[in-house]
Short mmCIF file of C-alpha atoms in Angstrom, two decimals:
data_model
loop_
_atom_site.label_atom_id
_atom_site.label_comp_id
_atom_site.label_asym_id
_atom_site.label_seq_id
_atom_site.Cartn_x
_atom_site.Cartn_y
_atom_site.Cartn_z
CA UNK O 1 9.74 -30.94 -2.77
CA UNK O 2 11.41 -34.17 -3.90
CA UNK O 3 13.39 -37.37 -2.40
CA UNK O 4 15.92 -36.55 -4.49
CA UNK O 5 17.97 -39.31 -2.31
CA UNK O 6 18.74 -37.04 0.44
CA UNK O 7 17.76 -37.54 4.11
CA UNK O 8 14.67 -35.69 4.93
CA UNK O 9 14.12 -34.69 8.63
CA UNK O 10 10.39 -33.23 10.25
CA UNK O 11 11.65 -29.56 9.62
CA UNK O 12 12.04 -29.98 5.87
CA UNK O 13 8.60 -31.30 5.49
CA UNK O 14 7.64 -28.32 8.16
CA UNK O 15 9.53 -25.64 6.28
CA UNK O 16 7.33 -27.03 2.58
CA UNK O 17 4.09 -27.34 4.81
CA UNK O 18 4.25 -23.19 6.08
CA UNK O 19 5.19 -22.17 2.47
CA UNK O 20 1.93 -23.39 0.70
CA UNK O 21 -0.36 -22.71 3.54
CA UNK O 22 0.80 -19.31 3.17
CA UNK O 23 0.11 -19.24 -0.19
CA UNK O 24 -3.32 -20.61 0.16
CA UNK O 25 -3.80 -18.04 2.73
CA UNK O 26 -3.17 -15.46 0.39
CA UNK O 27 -5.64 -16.48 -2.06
CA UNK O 28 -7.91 -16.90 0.32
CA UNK O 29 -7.54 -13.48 2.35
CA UNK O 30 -5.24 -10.99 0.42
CA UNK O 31 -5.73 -12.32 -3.01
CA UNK O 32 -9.09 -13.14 -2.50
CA UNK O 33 -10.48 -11.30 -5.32
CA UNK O 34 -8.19 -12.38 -7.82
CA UNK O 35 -9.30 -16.10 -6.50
CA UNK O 36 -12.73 -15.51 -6.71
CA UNK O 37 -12.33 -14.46 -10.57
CA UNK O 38 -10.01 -17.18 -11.60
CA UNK O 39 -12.61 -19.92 -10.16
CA UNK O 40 -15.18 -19.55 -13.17
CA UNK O 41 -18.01 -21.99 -12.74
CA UNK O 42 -18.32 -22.15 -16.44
CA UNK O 43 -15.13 -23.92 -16.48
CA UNK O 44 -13.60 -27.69 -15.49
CA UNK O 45 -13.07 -28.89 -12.09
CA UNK O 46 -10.31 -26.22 -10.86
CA UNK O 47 -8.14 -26.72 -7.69
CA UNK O 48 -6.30 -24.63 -5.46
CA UNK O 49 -2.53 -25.43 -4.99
CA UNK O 50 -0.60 -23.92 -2.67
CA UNK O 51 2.97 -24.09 -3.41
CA UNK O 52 6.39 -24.33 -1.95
CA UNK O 53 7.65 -20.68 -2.91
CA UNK O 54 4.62 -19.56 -0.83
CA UNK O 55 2.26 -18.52 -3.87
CA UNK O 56 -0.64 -20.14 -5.33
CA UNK O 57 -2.65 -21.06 -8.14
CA UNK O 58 -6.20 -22.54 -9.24
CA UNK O 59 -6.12 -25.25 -11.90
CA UNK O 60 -7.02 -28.44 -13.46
CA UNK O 61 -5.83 -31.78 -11.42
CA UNK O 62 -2.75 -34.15 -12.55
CA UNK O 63 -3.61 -36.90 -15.45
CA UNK O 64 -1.22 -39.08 -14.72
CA UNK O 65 -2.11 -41.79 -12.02
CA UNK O 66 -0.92 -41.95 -9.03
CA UNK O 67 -0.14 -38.27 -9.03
CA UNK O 68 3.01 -37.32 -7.89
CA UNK O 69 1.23 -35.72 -4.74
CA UNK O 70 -2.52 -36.12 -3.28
CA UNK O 71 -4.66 -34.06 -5.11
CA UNK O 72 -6.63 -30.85 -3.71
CA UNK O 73 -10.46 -31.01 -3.71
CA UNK O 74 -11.82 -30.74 -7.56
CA UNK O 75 -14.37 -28.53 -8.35
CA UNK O 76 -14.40 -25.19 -5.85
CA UNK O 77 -15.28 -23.44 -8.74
CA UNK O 78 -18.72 -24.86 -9.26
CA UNK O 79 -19.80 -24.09 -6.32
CA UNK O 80 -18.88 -20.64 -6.34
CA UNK O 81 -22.14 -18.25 -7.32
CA UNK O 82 -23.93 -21.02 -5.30
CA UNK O 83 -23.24 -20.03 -1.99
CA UNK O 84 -22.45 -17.06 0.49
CA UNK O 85 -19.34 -15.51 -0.66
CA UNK O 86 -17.89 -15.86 3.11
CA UNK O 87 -19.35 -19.72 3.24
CA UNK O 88 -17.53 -20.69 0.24
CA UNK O 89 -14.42 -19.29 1.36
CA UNK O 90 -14.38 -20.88 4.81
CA UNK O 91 -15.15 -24.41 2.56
CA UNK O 92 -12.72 -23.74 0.94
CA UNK O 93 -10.40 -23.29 3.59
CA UNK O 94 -11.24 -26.62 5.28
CA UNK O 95 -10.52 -29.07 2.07
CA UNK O 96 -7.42 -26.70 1.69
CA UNK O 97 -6.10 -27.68 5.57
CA UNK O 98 -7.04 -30.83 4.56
CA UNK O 99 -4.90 -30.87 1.49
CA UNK O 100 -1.57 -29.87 3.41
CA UNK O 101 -2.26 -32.22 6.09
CA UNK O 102 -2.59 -35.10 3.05
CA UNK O 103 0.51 -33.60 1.44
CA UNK O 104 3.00 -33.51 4.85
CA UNK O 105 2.23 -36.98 5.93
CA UNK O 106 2.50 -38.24 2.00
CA UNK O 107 6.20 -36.47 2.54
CA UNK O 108 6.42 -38.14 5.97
CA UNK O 109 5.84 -41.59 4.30
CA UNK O 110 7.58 -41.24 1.49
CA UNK O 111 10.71 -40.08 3.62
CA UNK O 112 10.18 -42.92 5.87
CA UNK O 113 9.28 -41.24 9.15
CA UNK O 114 9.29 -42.93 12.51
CA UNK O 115 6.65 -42.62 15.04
CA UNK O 116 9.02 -39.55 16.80
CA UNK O 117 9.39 -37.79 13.72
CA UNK O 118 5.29 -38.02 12.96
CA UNK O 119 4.88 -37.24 16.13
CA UNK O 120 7.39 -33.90 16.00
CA UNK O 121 5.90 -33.19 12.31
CA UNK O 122 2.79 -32.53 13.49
CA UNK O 123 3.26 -30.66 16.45
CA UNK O 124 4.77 -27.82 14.59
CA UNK O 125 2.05 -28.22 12.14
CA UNK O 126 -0.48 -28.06 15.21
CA UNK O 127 0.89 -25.20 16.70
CA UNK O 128 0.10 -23.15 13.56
CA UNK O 129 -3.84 -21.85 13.22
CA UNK O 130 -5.22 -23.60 10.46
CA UNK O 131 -6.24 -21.97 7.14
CA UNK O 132 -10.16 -21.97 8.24
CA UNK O 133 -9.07 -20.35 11.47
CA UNK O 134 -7.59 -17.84 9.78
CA UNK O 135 -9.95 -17.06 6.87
CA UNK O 136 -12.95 -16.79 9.96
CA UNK O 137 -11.21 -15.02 11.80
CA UNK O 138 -11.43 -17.65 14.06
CA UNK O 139 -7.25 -17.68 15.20
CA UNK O 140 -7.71 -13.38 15.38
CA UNK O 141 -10.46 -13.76 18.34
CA UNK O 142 -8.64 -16.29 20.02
CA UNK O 143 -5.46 -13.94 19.97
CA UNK O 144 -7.83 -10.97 21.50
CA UNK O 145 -9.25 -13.29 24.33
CA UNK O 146 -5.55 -13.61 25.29
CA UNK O 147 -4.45 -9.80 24.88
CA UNK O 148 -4.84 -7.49 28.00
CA UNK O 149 -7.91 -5.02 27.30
CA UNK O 150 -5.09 -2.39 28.16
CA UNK O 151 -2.62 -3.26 25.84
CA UNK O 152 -5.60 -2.48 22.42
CA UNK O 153 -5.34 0.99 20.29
CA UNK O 154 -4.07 3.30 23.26
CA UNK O 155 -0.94 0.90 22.59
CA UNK O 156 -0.66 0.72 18.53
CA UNK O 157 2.32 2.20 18.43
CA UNK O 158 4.86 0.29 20.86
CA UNK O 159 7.36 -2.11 20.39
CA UNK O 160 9.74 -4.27 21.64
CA UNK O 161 12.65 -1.73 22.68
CA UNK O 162 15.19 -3.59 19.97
CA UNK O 163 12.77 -2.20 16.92
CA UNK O 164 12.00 1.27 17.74
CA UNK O 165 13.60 3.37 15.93
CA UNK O 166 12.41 6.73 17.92
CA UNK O 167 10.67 7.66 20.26
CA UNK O 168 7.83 9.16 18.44
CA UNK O 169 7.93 6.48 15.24
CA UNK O 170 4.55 5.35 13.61
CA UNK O 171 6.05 2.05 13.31
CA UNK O 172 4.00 -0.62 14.43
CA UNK O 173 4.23 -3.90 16.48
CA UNK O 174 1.56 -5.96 17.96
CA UNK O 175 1.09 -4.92 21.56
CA UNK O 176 3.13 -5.49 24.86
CA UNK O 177 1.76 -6.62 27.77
CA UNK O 178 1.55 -3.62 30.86
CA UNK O 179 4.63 -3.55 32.96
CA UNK O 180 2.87 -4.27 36.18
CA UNK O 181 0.99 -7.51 34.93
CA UNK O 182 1.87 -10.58 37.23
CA UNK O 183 3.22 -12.69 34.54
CA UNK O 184 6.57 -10.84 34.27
CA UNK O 185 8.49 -10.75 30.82
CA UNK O 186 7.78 -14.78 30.69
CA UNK O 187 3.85 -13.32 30.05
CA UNK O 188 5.05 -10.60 28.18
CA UNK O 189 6.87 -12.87 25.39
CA UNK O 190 4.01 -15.33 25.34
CA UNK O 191 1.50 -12.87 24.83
CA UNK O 192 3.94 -11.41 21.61
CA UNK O 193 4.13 -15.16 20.21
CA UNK O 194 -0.09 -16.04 20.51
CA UNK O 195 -0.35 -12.38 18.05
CA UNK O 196 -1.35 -13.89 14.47
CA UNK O 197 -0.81 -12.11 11.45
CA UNK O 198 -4.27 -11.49 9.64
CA UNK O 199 -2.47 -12.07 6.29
CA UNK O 200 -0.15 -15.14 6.45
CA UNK O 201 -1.51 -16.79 10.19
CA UNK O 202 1.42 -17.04 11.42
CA UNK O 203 3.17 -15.95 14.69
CA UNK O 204 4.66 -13.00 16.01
CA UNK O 205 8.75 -12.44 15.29
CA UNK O 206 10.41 -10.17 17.55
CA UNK O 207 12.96 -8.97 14.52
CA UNK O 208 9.77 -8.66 12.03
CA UNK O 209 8.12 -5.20 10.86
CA UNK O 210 3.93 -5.29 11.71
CA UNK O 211 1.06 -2.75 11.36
CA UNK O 212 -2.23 -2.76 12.81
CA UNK O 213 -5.29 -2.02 10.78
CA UNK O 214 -7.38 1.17 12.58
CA UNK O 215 -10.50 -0.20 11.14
CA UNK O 216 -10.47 -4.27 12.03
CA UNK O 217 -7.95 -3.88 14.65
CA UNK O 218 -6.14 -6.63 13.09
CA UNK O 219 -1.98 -7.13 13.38
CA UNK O 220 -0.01 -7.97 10.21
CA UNK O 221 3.34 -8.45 8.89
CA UNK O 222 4.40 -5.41 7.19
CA UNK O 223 5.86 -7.53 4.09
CA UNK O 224 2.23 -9.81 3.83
CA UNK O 225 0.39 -6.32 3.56
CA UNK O 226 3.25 -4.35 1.64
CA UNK O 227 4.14 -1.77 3.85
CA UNK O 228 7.13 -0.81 4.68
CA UNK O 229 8.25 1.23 8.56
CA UNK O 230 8.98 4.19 6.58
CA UNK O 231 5.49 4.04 4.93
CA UNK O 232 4.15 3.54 7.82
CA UNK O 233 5.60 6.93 9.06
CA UNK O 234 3.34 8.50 6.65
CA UNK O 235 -0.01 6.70 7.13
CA UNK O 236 -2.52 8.38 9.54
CA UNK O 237 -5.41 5.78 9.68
CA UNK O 238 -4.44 2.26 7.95
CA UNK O 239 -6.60 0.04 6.18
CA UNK O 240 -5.87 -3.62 5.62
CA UNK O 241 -6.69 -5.46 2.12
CA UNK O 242 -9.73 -6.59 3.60
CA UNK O 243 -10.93 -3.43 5.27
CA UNK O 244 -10.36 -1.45 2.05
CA UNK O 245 -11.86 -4.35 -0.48
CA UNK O 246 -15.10 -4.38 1.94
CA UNK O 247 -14.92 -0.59 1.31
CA UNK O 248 -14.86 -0.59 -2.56
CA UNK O 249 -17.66 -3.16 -2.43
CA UNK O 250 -19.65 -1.15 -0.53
CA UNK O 251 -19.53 2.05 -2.53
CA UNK O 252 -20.02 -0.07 -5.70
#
């Protein structure tokens, strides 16, 4: 993302901020293998950039001084082999939400924000689970303490009535709320929006594809986990990335 001379509002800097945190999610949860192998100890101080097509990639920082954005924390790599696998992750994952926080409000600057547009920046940014909440599973149990105890696996294969395709599909969206609960539909939407995907973090979409894992219980966006609705026809018990790495590992 440049200046380029144009006028840059909140939303711009928004719309660069959600496409490398995904990407840094991904490395972090879904690509998390390929991460781990790529951060060599034996080698220089390595970063992890997330970037604005919403991949990533680990490598060496800038030269040049002042870089043309902050820099990510050097060295995650050398403390690799030195710590829990799961406790170098969620490290990880806190110098990488502080990264994207550094990066936005460099944009911010740079752009020449006002207090207001600050102010609106990061309340999108703040309504969005942070990497670490997402890589502890941290945003997932605040989601459950939220979701009716009703509305779990009896329910895995609802949707909203716009998406369902039949009556009997094996599509899957995250849950509804039951039709009696007080709330109403205002209840009923809010409980769709607080569903995270396990994958990418972010929120429910009414017009997005999702599946639920049958072994962590976890919703995600079909396209974060590669599966498509008519896949999904033909899968009896699904296993996320995470379910099915632990899997491998443990066989191994």
């Amino acid at each position: 993302m440049d200046g380029g001379g144009a006028h840059r509002t909140p939303e711009d800097v928004f719309r660069d901020f959600r496409a490398r945190r995904a990407g840094m999610i991904k490395a972090l949860t879904t690509d998390v293998e390929k991460f781990y192998q790529q951060c060599d100890p034996e080698k220089e101080n390595l970063c992890l950039y997330g970037l604005p097509n919403e991949t990533w990639e680990v490598n060496l920082p800038a030269e040049e001084v002042p870089p043309e954005l902050p820099e990510p924390a050097l060295g995650i790599n050398f403390a690799r082999d030195g710590m829990d696998e799961k406790d170098w992750l969620s490290l990880v994952a806190v110098h990488s939400d502080t990264w994207l926080l550094a990066v936005a409000f460099y944009f911010g600057a740079r752009f020449g924000f006002d207090r207001e547009s600050r102010k609106r920046l990061f309340s999108m940014i703040n309504n969005l689970p942070t990497i670490y909440e997402v890589v502890t599973g941290t945003a997932k149990k605040q989601t459950k303490e939220k979701t009716p105890k009703s509305s779990s696996k009896s329910n895995k294969s609802g949707t909203k009535p716009s998406r369902q395709p039949e009556p009997n599909s094996r599509s899957k969206m995250p849950p509804p709320k039951d039709e009696d609960d007080s709330g109403g539909e205002e209840e009923e939407e809010e409980d769709h929006e607080n569903t995270l995907c396990g994958a990418c973090g972010d929120n429910y979409g009414q017009d997005e594809f999702w599946i639920c894992c049958d072994a962590c219980e976890t919703w995600f966006h079909g396209k974060c986990v590669k599966i498509t609705p008519a896949k999904a026809e033909h899968i009896k018990h699904y296993k996320c990335p995470n379910c099915s790495s632990s899997s491998k590992r443990a066989r191994a």
